PDB file of C-alpha atoms in Angstrom:
ATOM      1  CA  MET A   1     -18.887   2.108  84.419  1.00 70.00           C
ATOM      2  CA  ASP A   2     -18.063   3.031  87.990  1.00 78.00           C
ATOM      3  CA  HIS A   3     -20.470   1.383  90.449  1.00 83.00           C
ATOM      4  CA  ARG A   4     -20.293   4.439  92.719  1.00 88.00           C
ATOM      5  CA  LEU A   5     -21.636   6.574  89.882  1.00 87.00           C
ATOM      6  CA  LEU A   6     -24.527   4.163  89.318  1.00 87.00           C
ATOM      7  CA  GLU A   7     -25.511   4.567  92.957  1.00 90.00           C
ATOM      8  CA  ILE A   8     -25.953   8.342  92.697  1.00 93.00           C
ATOM      9  CA  ILE A   9     -27.354   8.965  89.205  1.00 94.00           C
ATOM     10  CA  ALA A  10     -31.015   8.505  88.386  1.00 96.00           C
ATOM     11  CA  CYS A  11     -33.294   8.470  85.377  1.00 96.00           C
ATOM     12  CA  PRO A  12     -34.034  12.062  84.341  1.00 95.00           C
ATOM     13  CA  ALA A  13     -37.631  11.124  83.434  1.00 94.00           C
ATOM     14  CA  CYS A  14     -38.775   9.369  86.618  1.00 96.00           C
ATOM     15  CA  THR A  15     -35.773   9.645  88.990  1.00 95.00           C
ATOM     16  CA  GLY A  16     -35.726   5.845  89.167  1.00 95.00           C
ATOM     17  CA  LYS A  17     -32.754   3.482  89.304  1.00 95.00           C
ATOM     18  CA  LEU A  18     -30.601   3.028  86.211  1.00 95.00           C
ATOM     19  CA  TYR A  19     -28.937  -0.269  85.260  1.00 94.00           C
ATOM     20  CA  PHE A  20     -25.767  -0.553  83.176  1.00 94.00           C
ATOM     21  CA  ASN A  21     -25.817  -2.692  80.031  1.00 93.00           C
ATOM     22  CA  GLN A  22     -22.141  -3.363  79.397  1.00 92.00           C
ATOM     23  CA  GLU A  23     -22.710  -5.026  76.018  1.00 93.00           C
ATOM     24  CA  LYS A  24     -24.510  -2.013  74.541  1.00 93.00           C
ATOM     25  CA  GLN A  25     -22.809   0.632  76.718  1.00 94.00           C
ATOM     26  CA  GLU A  26     -26.150   2.066  77.851  1.00 95.00           C
ATOM     27  CA  LEU A  27     -27.875   2.996  81.076  1.00 95.00           C
ATOM     28  CA  ILE A  28     -31.304   1.382  81.251  1.00 95.00           C
ATOM     29  CA  CYS A  29     -34.419   2.658  83.017  1.00 95.00           C
ATOM     30  CA  LYS A  30     -36.749  -0.329  83.266  1.00 93.00           C
ATOM     31  CA  ALA A  31     -39.695   1.751  84.517  1.00 93.00           C
ATOM     32  CA  ASP A  32     -39.705   4.097  81.515  1.00 94.00           C
ATOM     33  CA  ARG A  33     -38.233   1.552  79.077  1.00 95.00           C
ATOM     34  CA  LEU A  34     -35.496   3.974  78.021  1.00 96.00           C
ATOM     35  CA  ALA A  35     -31.828   3.394  77.211  1.00 97.00           C
ATOM     36  CA  PHE A  36     -29.436   6.300  77.695  1.00 97.00           C
ATOM     37  CA  PRO A  37     -26.158   6.121  75.730  1.00 97.00           C
ATOM     38  CA  LEU A  38     -22.625   6.519  77.013  1.00 95.00           C
ATOM     39  CA  ARG A  39     -20.346   8.648  74.862  1.00 94.00           C
ATOM     40  CA  ASP A  40     -16.640   8.458  75.612  1.00 92.00           C
ATOM     41  CA  GLY A  41     -17.572   6.893  78.949  1.00 88.00           C
ATOM     42  CA  ILE A  42     -19.878   9.774  79.914  1.00 90.00           C
ATOM     43  CA  PRO A  43     -23.623   9.124  80.428  1.00 93.00           C
ATOM     44  CA  VAL A  44     -25.865  11.240  78.202  1.00 95.00           C
ATOM     45  CA  LEU A  45     -28.921  11.620  80.437  1.00 95.00           C
ATOM     46  CA  LEU A  46     -31.136  13.550  78.048  1.00 96.00           C
ATOM     47  CA  GLU A  47     -34.580  12.170  77.246  1.00 94.00           C
ATOM     48  CA  ASN A  48     -34.316  13.231  73.601  1.00 95.00           C
ATOM     49  CA  GLU A  49     -31.051  11.238  73.282  1.00 95.00           C
ATOM     50  CA  ALA A  50     -32.509   8.062  74.808  1.00 96.00           C
ATOM     51  CA  ARG A  51     -33.891   5.234  72.740  1.00 96.00           C
ATOM     52  CA  SER A  52     -37.064   3.379  73.585  1.00 95.00           C
ATOM     53  CA  LEU A  53     -36.642  -0.223  74.611  1.00 94.00           C
ATOM     54  CA  ALA A  54     -38.621  -3.010  73.038  1.00 89.00           C
ATOM     55  CA  GLU A  55     -40.744  -5.160  75.377  1.00 80.00           C
ATOM     56  CA  GLU A  56     -38.313  -8.098  75.176  1.00 75.00           C
ATOM     57  CA  GLU A  57     -35.365  -5.877  76.175  1.00 76.00           C
ATOM     58  CA  THR A  58     -36.894  -5.039  79.551  1.00 67.00           C
ATOM     59  CA  ASN A  59     -37.972  -8.560  80.519  1.00 65.00           C
ATOM     60  CA  PRO A  60     -35.122 -10.980  81.306  1.00 55.00           C
TER      61      PRO A  60
END
């Protein structure tokens, strides 16, 4: 995931910062507890495509 892209994209639900989870290939919104998938290296920033994060996934 290109770091420059992470600087300009935002969560579609709250417009907050997204974090890249390299292991799961997802963009994470900690505020909304949503994980947006990457398909073929392209972020799918649709709320209906996101999965909800469990409590333990958002707390390090």
